[in-house]
PDB file of C-alpha atoms in Angstrom:
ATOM      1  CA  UNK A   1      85.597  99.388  53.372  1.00 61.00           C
ATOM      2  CA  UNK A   2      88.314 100.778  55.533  1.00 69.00           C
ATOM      3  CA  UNK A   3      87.924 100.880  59.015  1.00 70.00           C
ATOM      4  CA  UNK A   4      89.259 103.356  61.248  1.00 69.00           C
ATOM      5  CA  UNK A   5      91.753 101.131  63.786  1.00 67.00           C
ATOM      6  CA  UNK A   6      91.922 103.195  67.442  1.00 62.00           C
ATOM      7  CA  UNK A   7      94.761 102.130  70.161  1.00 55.00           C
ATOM      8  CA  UNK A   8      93.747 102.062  73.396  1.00 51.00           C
ATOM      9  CA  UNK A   9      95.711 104.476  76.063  1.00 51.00           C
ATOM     10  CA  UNK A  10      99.855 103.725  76.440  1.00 51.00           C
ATOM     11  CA  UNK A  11      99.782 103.274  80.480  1.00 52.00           C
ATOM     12  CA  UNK A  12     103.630 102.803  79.822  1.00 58.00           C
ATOM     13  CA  UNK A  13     105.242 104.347  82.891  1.00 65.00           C
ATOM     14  CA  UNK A  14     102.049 104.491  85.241  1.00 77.00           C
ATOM     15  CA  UNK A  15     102.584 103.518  88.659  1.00 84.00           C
ATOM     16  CA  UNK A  16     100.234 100.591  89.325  1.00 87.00           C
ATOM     17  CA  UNK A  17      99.951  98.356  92.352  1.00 90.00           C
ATOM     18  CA  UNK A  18     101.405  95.838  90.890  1.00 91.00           C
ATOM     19  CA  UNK A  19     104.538  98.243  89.912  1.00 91.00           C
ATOM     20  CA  UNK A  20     105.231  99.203  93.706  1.00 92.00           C
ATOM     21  CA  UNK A  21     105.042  95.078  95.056  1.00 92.00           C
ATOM     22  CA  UNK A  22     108.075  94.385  92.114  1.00 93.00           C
ATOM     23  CA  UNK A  23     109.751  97.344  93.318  1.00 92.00           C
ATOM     24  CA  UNK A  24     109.579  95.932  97.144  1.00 93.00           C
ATOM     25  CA  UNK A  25     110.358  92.732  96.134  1.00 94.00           C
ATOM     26  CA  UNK A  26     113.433  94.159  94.291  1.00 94.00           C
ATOM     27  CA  UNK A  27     114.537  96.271  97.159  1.00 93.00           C
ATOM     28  CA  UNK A  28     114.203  92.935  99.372  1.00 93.00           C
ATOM     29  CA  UNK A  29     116.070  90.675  96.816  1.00 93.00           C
ATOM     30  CA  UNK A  30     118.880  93.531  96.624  1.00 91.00           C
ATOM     31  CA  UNK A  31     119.542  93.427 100.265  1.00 93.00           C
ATOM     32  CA  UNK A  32     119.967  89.436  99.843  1.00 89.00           C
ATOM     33  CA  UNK A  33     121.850  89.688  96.330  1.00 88.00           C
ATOM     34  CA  UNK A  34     125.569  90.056  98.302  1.00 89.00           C
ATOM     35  CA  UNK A  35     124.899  86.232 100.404  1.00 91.00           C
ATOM     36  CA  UNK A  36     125.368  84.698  96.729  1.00 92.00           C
ATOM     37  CA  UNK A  37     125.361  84.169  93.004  1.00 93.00           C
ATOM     38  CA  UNK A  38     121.725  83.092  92.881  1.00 93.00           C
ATOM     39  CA  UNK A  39     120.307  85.553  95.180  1.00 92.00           C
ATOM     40  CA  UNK A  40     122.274  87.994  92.293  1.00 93.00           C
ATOM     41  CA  UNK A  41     120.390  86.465  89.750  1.00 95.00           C
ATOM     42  CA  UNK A  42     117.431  86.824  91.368  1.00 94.00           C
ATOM     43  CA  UNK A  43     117.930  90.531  92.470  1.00 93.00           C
ATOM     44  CA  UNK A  44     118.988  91.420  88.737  1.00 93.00           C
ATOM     45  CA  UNK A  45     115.689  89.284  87.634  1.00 94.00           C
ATOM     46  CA  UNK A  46     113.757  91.576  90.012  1.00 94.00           C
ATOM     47  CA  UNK A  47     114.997  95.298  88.483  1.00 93.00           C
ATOM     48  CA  UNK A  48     114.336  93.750  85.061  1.00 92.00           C
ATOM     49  CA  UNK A  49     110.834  92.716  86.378  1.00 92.00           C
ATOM     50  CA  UNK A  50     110.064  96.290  87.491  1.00 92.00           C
ATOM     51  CA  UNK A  51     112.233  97.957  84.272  1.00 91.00           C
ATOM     52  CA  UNK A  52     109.530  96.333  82.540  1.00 90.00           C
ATOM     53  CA  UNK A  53     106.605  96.986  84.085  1.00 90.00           C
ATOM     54  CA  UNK A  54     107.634 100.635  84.311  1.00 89.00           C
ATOM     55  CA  UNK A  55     108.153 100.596  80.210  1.00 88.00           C
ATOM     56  CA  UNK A  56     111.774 101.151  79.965  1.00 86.00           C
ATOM     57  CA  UNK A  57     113.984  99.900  77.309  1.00 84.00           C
ATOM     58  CA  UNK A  58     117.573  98.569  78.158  1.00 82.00           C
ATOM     59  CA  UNK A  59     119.345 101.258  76.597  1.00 84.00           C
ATOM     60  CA  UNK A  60     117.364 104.016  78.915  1.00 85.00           C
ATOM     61  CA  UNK A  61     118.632 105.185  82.343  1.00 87.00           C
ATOM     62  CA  UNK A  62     116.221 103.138  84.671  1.00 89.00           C
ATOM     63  CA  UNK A  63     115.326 103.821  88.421  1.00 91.00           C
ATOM     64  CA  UNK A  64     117.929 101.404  89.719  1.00 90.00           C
ATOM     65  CA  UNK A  65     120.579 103.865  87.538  1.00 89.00           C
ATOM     66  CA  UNK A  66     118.704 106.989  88.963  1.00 90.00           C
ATOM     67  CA  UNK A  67     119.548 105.417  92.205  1.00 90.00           C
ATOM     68  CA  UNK A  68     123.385 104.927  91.829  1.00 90.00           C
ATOM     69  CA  UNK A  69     124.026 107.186  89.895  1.00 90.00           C
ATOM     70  CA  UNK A  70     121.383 110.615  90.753  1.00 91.00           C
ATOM     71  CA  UNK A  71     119.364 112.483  87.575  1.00 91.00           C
ATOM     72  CA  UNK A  72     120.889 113.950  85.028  1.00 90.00           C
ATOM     73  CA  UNK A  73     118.461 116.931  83.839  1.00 90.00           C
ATOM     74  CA  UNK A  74     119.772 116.698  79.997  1.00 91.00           C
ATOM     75  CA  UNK A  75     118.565 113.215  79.483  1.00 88.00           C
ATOM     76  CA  UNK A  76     114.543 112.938  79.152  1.00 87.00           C
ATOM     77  CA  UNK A  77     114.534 109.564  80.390  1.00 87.00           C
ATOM     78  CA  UNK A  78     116.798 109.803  83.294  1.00 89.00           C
ATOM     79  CA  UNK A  79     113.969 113.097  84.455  1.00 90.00           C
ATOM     80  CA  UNK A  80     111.231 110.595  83.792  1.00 89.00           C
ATOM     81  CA  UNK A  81     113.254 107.761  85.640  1.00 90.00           C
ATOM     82  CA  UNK A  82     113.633 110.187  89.046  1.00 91.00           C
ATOM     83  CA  UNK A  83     109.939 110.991  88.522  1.00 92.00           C
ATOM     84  CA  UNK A  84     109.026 107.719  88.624  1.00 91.00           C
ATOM     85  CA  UNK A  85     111.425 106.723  91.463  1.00 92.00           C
ATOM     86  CA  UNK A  86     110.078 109.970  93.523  1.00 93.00           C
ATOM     87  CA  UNK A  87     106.701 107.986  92.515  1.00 93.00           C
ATOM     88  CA  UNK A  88     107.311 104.630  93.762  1.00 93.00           C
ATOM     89  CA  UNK A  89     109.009 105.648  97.073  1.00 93.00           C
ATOM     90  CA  UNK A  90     106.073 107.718  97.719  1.00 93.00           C
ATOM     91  CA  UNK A  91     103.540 104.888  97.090  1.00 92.00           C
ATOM     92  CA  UNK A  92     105.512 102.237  99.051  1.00 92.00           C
ATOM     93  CA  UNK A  93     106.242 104.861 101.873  1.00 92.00           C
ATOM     94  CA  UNK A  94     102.137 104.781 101.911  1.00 91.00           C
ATOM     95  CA  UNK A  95     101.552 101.806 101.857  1.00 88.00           C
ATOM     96  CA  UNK A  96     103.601 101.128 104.498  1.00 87.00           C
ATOM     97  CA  UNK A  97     102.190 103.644 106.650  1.00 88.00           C
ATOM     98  CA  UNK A  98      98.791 102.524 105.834  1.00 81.00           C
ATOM     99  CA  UNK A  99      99.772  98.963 107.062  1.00 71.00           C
ATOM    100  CA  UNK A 100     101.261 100.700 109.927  1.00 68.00           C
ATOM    101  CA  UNK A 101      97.862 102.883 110.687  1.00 70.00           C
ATOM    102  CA  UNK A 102      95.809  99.920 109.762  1.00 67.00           C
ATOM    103  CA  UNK A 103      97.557  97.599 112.483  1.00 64.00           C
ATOM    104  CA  UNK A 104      97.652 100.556 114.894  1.00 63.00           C
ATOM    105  CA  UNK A 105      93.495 100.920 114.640  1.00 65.00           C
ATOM    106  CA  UNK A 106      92.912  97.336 114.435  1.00 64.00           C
ATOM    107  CA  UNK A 107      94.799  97.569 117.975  1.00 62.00           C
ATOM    108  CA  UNK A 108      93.216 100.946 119.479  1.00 63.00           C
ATOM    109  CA  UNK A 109      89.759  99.046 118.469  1.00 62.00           C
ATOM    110  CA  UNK A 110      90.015  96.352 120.222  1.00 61.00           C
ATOM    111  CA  UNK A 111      91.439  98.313 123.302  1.00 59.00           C
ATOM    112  CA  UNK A 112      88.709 101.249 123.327  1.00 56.00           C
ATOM    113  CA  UNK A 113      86.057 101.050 125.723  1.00 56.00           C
ATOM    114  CA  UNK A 114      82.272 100.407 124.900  1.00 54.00           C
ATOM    115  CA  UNK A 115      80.100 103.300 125.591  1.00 52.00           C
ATOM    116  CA  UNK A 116      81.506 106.196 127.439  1.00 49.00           C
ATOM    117  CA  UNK A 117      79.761 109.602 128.419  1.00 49.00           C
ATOM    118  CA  UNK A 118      79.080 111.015 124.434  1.00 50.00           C
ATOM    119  CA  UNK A 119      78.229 107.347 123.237  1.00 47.00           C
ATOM    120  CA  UNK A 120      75.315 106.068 121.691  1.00 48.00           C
ATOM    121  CA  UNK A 121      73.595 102.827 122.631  1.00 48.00           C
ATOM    122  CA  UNK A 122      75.962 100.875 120.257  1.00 48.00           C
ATOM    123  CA  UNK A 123      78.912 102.454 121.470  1.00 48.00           C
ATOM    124  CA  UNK A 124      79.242 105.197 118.410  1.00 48.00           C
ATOM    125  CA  UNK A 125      79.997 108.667 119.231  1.00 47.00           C
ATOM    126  CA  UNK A 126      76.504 110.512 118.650  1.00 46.00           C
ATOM    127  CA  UNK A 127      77.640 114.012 116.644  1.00 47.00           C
ATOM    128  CA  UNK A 128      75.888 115.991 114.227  1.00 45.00           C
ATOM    129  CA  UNK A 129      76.725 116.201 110.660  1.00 44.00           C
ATOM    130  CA  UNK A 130      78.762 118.801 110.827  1.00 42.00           C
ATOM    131  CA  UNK A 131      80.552 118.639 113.963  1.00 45.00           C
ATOM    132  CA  UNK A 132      81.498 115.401 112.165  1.00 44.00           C
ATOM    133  CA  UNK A 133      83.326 116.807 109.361  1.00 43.00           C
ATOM    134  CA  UNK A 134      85.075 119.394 111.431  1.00 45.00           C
ATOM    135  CA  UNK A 135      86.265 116.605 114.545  1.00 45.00           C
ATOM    136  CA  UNK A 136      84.613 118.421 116.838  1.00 42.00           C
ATOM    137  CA  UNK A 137      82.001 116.448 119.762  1.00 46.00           C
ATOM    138  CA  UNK A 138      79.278 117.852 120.761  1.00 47.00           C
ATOM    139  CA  UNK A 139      78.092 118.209 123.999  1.00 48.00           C
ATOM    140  CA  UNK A 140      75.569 115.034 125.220  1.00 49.00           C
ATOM    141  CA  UNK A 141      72.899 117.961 125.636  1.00 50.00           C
ATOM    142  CA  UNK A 142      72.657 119.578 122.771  1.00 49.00           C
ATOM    143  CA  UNK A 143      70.330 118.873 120.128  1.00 50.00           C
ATOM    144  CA  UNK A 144      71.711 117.232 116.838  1.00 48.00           C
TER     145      UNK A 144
END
């Protein structure tokens, strides 16, 4: 008795975590690739890493072409390229950032002073609900 077969979802071209460290580590090995013929290798190895993981075939324009070379709007793959260039950037700009802001709060933590005139008895700032959502304190004598 036939069977009806089902595919699971093509992800080909999704930006995953894993998509954006390739990409970094491609950028990296790119800066390196002019010092010599293996760090060449290994920066061509790298694009071809994230070519793949990005779902493009050789014969497509790719990010690193989108890169040299800018988007040409007549050529499906070279729009989808840029898109997912635009995409990358944008997740590796965040998660540098978030790095950044992570390290920054790790640092203002450890510097900010226990208790204070709006603080709890644990040093947490006591607001209500929705003074919470908006940033705003409230006063230490008003009632939650």
């Amino acid at each position: 008795m036939p069977v009806k077969r089902r595919f699971g979802k093509q992800r080909e071209g999704a930006v995953t975590p894993q998509a954006v460290a390739a990409y970094e580590h491609a950028l990296a090995m790119r800066k390196r690739a002019h010092l010599s013929d293996a760090d060449k290798q290994a920066a061509h190895e790298a694009e071809r890493i994230v070519d793949r993981l990005l779902g493009f075939k050789f014969f497509e324009d790719t990010i690193w072409d989108i890169m040299k070379y800018g988007v040409d709007p007549e050529q499906p793959h070279s729009v989808l390229a840029g898109e997912q260039l635009r995409q990358l950037n944008a997740a590796l700009r965040a998660k540098r950032t978030g790095a950044k802001n992570a390290n920054l709060s790790k640092a203002t933590a450890a510097s900010a002073p226990v208790g204070g005139s709006n603080s709890g008895p644990l040093g947490q700032s006591q607001t209500s609900a929705e003074d919470a959502a908006v940033g705003t304190p409230v006063p230490a004598d008003a009632d939650p």
